[in-house]
Tab-separated table of C-alpha atoms in Angstrom:
chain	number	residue	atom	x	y	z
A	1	UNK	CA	-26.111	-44.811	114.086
A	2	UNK	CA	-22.752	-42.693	114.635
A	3	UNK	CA	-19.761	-45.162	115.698
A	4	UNK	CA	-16.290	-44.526	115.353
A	5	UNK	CA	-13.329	-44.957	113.174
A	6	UNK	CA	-9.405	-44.499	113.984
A	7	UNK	CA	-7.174	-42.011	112.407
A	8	UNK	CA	-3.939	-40.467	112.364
A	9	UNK	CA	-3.563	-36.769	112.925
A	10	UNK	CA	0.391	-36.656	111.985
A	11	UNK	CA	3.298	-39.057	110.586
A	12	UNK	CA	4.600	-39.451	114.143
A	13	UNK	CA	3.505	-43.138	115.473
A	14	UNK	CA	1.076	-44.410	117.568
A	15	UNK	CA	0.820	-40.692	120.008
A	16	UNK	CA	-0.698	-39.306	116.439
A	17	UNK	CA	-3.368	-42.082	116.810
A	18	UNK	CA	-7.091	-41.187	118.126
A	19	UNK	CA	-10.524	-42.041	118.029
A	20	UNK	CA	-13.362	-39.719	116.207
A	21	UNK	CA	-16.704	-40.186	115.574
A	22	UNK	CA	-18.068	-41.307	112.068
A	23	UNK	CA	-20.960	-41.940	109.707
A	24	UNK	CA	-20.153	-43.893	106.571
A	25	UNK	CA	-20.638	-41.747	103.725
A	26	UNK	CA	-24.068	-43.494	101.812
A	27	UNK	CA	-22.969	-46.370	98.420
A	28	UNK	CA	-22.457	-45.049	95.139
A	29	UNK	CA	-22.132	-47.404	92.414
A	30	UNK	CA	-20.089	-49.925	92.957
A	31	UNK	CA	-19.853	-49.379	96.461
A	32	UNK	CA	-20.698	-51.304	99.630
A	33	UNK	CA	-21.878	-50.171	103.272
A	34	UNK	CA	-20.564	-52.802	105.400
A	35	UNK	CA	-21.026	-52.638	109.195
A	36	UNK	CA	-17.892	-54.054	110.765
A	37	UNK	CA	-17.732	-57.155	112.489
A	38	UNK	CA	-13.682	-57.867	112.921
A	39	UNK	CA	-10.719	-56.001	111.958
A	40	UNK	CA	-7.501	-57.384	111.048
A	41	UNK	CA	-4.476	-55.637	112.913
A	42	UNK	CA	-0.969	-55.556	111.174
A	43	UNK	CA	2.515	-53.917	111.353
A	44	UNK	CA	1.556	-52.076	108.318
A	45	UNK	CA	-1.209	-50.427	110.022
A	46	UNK	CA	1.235	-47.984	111.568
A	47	UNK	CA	4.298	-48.249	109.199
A	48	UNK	CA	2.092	-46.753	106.193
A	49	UNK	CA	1.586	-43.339	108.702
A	50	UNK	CA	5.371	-43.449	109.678
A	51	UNK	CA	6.261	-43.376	105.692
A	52	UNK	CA	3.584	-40.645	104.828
A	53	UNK	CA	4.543	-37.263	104.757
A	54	UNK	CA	1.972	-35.222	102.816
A	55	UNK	CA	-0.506	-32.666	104.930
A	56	UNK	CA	-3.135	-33.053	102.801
A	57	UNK	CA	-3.660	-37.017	103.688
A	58	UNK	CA	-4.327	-36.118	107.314
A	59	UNK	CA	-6.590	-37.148	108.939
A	60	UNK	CA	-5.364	-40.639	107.492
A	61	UNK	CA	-7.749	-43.505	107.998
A	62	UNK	CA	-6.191	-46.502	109.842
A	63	UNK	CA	-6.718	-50.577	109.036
A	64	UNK	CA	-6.312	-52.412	105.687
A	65	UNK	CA	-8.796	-55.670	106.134
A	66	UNK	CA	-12.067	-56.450	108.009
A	67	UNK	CA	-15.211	-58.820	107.906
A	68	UNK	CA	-18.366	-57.416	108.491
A	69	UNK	CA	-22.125	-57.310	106.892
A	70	UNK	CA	-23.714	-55.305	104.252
A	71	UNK	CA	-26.105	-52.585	105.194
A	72	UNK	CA	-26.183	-50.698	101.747
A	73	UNK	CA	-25.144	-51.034	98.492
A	74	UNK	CA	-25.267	-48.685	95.286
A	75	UNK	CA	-26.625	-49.489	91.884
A	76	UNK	CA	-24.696	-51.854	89.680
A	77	UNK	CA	-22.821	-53.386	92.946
A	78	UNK	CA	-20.907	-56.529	92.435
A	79	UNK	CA	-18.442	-58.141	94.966
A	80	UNK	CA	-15.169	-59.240	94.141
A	81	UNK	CA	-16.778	-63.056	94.305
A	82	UNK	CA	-19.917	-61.763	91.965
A	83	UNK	CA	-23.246	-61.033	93.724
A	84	UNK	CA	-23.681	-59.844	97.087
A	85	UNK	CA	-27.060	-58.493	98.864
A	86	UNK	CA	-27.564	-56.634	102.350
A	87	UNK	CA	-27.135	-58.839	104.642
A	88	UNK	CA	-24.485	-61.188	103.406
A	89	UNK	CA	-21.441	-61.683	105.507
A	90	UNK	CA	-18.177	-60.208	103.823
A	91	UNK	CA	-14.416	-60.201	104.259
A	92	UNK	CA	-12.596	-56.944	102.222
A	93	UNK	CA	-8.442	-56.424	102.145
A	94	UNK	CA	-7.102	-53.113	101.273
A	95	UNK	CA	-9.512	-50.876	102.695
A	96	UNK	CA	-8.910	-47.750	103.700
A	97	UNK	CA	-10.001	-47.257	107.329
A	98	UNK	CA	-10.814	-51.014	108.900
A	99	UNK	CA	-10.673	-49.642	111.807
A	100	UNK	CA	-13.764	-48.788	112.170
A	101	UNK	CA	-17.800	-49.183	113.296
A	102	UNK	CA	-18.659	-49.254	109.482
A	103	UNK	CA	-17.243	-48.256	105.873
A	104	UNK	CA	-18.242	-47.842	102.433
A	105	UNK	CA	-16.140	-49.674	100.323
A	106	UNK	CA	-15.496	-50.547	96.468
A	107	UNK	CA	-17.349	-53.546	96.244
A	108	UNK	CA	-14.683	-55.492	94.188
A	109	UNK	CA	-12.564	-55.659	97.571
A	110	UNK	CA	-15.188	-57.803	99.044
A	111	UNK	CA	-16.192	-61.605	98.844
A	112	UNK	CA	-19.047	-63.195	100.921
A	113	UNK	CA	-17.908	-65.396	102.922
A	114	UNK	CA	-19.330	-68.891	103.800
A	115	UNK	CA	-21.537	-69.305	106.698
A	116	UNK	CA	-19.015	-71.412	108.940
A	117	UNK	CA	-15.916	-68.931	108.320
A	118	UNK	CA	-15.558	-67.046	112.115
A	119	UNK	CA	-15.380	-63.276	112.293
A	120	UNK	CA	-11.901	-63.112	113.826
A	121	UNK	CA	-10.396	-65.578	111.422
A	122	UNK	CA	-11.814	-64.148	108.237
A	123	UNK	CA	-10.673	-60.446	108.802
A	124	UNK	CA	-7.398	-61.744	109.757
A	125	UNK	CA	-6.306	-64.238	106.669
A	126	UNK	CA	-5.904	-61.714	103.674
A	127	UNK	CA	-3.315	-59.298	104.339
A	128	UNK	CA	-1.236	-62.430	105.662
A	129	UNK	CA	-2.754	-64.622	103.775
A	130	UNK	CA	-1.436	-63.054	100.671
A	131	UNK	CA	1.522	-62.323	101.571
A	132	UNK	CA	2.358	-65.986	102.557
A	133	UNK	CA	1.131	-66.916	99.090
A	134	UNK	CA	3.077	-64.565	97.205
A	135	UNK	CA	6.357	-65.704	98.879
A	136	UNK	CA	5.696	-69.369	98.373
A	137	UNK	CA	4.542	-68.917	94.435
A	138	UNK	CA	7.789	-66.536	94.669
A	139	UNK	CA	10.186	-69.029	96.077
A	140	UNK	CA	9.919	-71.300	93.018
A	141	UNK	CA	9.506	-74.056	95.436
A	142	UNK	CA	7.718	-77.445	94.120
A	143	UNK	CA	6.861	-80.370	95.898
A	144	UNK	CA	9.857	-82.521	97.458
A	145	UNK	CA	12.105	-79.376	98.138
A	146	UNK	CA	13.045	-77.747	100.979
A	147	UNK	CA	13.022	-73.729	102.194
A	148	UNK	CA	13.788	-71.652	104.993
A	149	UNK	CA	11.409	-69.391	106.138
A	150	UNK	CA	12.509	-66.958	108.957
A	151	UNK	CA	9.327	-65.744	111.146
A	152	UNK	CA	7.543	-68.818	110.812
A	153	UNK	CA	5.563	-68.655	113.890
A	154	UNK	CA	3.891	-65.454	113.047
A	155	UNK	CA	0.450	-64.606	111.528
A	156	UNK	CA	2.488	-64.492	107.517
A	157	UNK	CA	4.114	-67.711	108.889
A	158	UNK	CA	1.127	-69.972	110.243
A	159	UNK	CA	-0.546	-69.552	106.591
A	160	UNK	CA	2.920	-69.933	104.591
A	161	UNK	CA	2.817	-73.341	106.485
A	162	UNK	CA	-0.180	-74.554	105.810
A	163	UNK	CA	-0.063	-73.354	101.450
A	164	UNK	CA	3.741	-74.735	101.690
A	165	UNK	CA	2.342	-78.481	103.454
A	166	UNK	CA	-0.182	-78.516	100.931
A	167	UNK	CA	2.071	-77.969	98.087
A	168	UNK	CA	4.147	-80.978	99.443
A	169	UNK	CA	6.658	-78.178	99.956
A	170	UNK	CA	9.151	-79.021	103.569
A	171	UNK	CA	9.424	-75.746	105.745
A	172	UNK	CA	12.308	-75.798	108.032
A	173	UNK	CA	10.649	-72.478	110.211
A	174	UNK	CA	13.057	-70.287	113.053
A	175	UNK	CA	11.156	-68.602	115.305
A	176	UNK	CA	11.787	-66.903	119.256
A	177	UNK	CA	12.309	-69.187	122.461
A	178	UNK	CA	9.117	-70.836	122.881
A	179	UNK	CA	7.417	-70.776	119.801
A	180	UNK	CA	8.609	-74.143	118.304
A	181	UNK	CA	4.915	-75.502	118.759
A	182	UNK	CA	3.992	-73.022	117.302
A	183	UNK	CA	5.817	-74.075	113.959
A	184	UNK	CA	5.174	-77.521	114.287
A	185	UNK	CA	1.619	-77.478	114.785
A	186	UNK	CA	1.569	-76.659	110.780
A	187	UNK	CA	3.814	-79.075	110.076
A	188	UNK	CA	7.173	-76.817	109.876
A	189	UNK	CA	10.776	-78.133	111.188
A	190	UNK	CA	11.450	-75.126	113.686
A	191	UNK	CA	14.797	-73.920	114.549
A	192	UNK	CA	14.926	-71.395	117.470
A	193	UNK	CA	16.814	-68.471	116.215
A	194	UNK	CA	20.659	-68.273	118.253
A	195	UNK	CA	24.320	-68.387	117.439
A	196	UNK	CA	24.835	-70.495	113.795
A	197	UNK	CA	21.766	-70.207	112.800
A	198	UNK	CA	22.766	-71.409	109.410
A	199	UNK	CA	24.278	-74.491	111.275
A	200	UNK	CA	21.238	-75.221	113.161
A	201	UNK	CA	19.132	-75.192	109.683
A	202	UNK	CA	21.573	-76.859	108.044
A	203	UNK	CA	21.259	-79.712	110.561
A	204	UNK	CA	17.315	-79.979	110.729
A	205	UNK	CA	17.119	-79.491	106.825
A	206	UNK	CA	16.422	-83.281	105.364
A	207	UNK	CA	17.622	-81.606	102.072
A	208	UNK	CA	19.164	-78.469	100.339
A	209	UNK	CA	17.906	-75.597	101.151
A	210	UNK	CA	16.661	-74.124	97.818
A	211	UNK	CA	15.276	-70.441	98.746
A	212	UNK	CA	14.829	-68.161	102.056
A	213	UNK	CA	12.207	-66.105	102.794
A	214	UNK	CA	12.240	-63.652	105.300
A	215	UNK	CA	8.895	-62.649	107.457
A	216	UNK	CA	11.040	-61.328	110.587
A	217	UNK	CA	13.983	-59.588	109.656
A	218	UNK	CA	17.459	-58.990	111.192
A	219	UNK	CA	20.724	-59.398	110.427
A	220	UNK	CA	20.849	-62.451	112.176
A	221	UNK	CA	17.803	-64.077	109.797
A	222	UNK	CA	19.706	-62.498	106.567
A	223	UNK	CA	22.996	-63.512	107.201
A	224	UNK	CA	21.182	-67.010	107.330
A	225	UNK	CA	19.759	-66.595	104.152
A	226	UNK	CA	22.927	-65.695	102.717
A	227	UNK	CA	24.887	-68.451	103.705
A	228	UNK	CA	22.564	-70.963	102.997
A	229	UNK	CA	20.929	-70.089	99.320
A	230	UNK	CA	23.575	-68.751	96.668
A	231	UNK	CA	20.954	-67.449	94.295
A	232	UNK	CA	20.192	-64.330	95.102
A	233	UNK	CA	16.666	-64.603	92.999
A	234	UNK	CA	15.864	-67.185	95.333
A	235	UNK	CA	16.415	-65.100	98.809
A	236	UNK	CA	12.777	-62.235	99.159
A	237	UNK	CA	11.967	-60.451	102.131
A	238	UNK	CA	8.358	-58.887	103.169
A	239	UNK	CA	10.212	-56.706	105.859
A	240	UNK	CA	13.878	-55.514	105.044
A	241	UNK	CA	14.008	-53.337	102.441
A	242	UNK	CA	17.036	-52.120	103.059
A	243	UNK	CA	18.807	-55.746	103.308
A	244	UNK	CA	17.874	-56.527	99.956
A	245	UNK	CA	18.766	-53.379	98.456
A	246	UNK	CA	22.616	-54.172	100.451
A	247	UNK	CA	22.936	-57.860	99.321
A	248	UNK	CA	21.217	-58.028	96.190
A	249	UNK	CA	18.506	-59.888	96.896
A	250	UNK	CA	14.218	-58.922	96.338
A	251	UNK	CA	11.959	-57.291	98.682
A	252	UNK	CA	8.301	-58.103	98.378
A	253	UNK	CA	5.657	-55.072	98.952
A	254	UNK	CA	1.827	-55.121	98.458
A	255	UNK	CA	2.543	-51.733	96.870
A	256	UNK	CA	4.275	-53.030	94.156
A	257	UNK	CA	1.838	-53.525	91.263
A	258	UNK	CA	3.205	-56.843	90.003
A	259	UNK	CA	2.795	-58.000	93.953
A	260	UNK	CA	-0.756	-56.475	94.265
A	261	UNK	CA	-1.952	-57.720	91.182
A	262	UNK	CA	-0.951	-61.149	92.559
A	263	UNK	CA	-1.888	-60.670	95.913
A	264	UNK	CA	-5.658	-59.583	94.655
A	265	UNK	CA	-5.793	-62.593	92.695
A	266	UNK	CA	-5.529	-65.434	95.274
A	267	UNK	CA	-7.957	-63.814	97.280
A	268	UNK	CA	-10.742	-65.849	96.506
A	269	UNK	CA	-8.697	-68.994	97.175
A	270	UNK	CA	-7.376	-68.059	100.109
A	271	UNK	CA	-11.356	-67.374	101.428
A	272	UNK	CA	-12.589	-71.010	99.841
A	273	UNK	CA	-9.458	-72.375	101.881
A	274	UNK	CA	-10.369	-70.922	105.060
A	275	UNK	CA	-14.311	-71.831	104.423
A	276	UNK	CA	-13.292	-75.416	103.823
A	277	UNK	CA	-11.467	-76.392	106.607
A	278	UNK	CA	-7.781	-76.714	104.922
A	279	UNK	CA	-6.625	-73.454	106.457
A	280	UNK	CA	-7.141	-71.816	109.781
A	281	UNK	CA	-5.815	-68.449	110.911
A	282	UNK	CA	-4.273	-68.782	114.607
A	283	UNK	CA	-6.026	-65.559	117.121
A	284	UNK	CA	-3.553	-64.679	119.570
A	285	UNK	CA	-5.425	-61.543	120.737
A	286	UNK	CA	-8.866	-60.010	120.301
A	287	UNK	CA	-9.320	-56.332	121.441
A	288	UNK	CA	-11.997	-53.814	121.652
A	289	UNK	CA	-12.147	-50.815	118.711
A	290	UNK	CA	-11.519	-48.542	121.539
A	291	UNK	CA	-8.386	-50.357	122.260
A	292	UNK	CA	-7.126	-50.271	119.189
A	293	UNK	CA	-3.987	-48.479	120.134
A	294	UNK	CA	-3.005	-50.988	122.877
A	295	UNK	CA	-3.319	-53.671	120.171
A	296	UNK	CA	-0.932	-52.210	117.485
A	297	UNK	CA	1.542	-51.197	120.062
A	298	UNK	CA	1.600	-55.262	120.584
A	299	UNK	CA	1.392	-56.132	116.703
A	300	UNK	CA	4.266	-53.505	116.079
A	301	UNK	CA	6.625	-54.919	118.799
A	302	UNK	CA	6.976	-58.439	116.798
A	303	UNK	CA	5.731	-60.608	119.876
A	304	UNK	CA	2.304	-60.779	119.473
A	305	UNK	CA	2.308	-64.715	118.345
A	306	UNK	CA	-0.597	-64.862	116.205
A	307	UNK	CA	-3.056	-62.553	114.429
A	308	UNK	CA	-4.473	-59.614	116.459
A	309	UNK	CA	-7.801	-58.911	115.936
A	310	UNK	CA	-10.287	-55.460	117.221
A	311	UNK	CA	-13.831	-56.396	117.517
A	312	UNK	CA	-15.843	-53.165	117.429
């Protein structure tokens, strides 16, 4: 059956953004059919057509992770967790195209997921899900110590939470006006981002601050950093490039290869987390495929308070 899948016609935002209809081209080897079930919405989703610039990309498929089921596989298919079959239930991260009825796939971006694991939740844990790994196995952080994480009541910041508490790492988390519960529902210290900020972590730390990690961005969230964490190698951001690149400090990107290498390799914790109950990913939104638009336009303003989610 013909559904539909979103692209971008140009490099010029979310006006560039439509709807066409689509037939997912049939498995080769290695390759999976998977009819989409959830689709995982992220800032990236439109900052990957706002950095492109080559013609020959267009039309450029939109949406990095989704759950779904498998409706076809080629020959001498095995899932990133090791055998799959039509029919199982899967959750795949750097696709190209999530958002979308179905999509063929490489098969090693898959993993069948356990019965109990929710739609929503499963196509929204591995983008930030990996990220929030990455800056926690980044930070150098062990059990006893105490970091700052900026953005902590966000989709990266809910999982960085719940990895940090089970590392017996403390979290002192800023986030907006009104989002405190938000922080301390995963057991973070929040701080509501205002004038001293570096005070007002200072005070709710119960010890040094030994790195800062940035999931928000700002000057107000690096000067923070700054003033509270002296080694530089010790201060990463996963959205200000251009901070780090002025102050000295690292920027994290899945693009990287030393970050996707390590971002592909938790993914099968990450899923077993989620399965067993020590890790839940917090649904702010849910939206039609159709509405896919509306829902980015939320993601991409920074207020959304949770993952977003498009259920086609």
């Amino acid at each position: 059956m013909t559904g539909i899948r979103w692209v971008a016609d140009g490099f010029g935002g979310l006006d560039d953004f439509r709807a066409v209809a689509c037939e997912p081209a049939a498995p080769g080897p290695g390759q999976l059919t998977v009819r989409v079930t959830a689709a995982g919405v992220n800032p990236a989703d439109l900052k990957h057509t706002l950095r492109a610039s080559d013609p020959a990309l267009l039309p450029l498929p939109i949406g990095y992770e989704i759950a779904g089921v498998v409706t076809a596989m080629g020959p001498r298919t095995r899932a990133g967790s090791g055998a799959v079959s039509v029919g199982d239930r899967v959750a795949a991260f750097r696709v190209h195209g999530g958002y979308a009825s179905a999509i063929t796939i490489p098969a090693e971006k898959a993993f069948v997921l356990a019965d109990a694991v929710p739609d929503d939740q499963a196509a929204g844990l591995l983008l930030a899900g990996c990220t929030a790994a990455e800056l926690l196995s980044r930070s150098g952080a062990v059990s006893g110590e105490t970091v700052l994480l900026h953005g902590a009541s966000g989709a990266v910041g809910a999982v960085f939470l719940q990895l940090a508490r089970r590392a017996g790492v403390t979290v002192v988390g800023t986030a907006g006006t009104g989002r405190s519960d938000a922080v301390s529902r995963f057991g973070g210290i929040p701080v509501t981002y205002g004038p001293e900020l570096a005070r007002l972590v200072r005070d709710a730390a119960p010890g040094p601050v030994v790195a800062a990690l940035d999931a928000a961005g700002g000057p107000e969230a690096t000067a923070a950093s700054l003033e509270l964490v002296a080694d530089r190698d010790r201060i990463l951001t996963v959205v200000d490039r251009e901070a780090a690149r002025e102050y000295g400090f690292d920027a994290l990107s899945g693009a990287d290869p030393a970050s996707a290498a390590f971002r592909d390799g938790v993914r099968g914790e990450l899923l077993e987390l989620l399965a067993a109950g020590e890790l839940t990913v917090p649904i702010a939104r849910t939206f039609p495929l159709d509405r896919a638009v509306e829902a980015l336009r939320l993601v991409a303003a920074g207020h959304a308070g949770g993952k977003v989610v498009l259920i086609p």
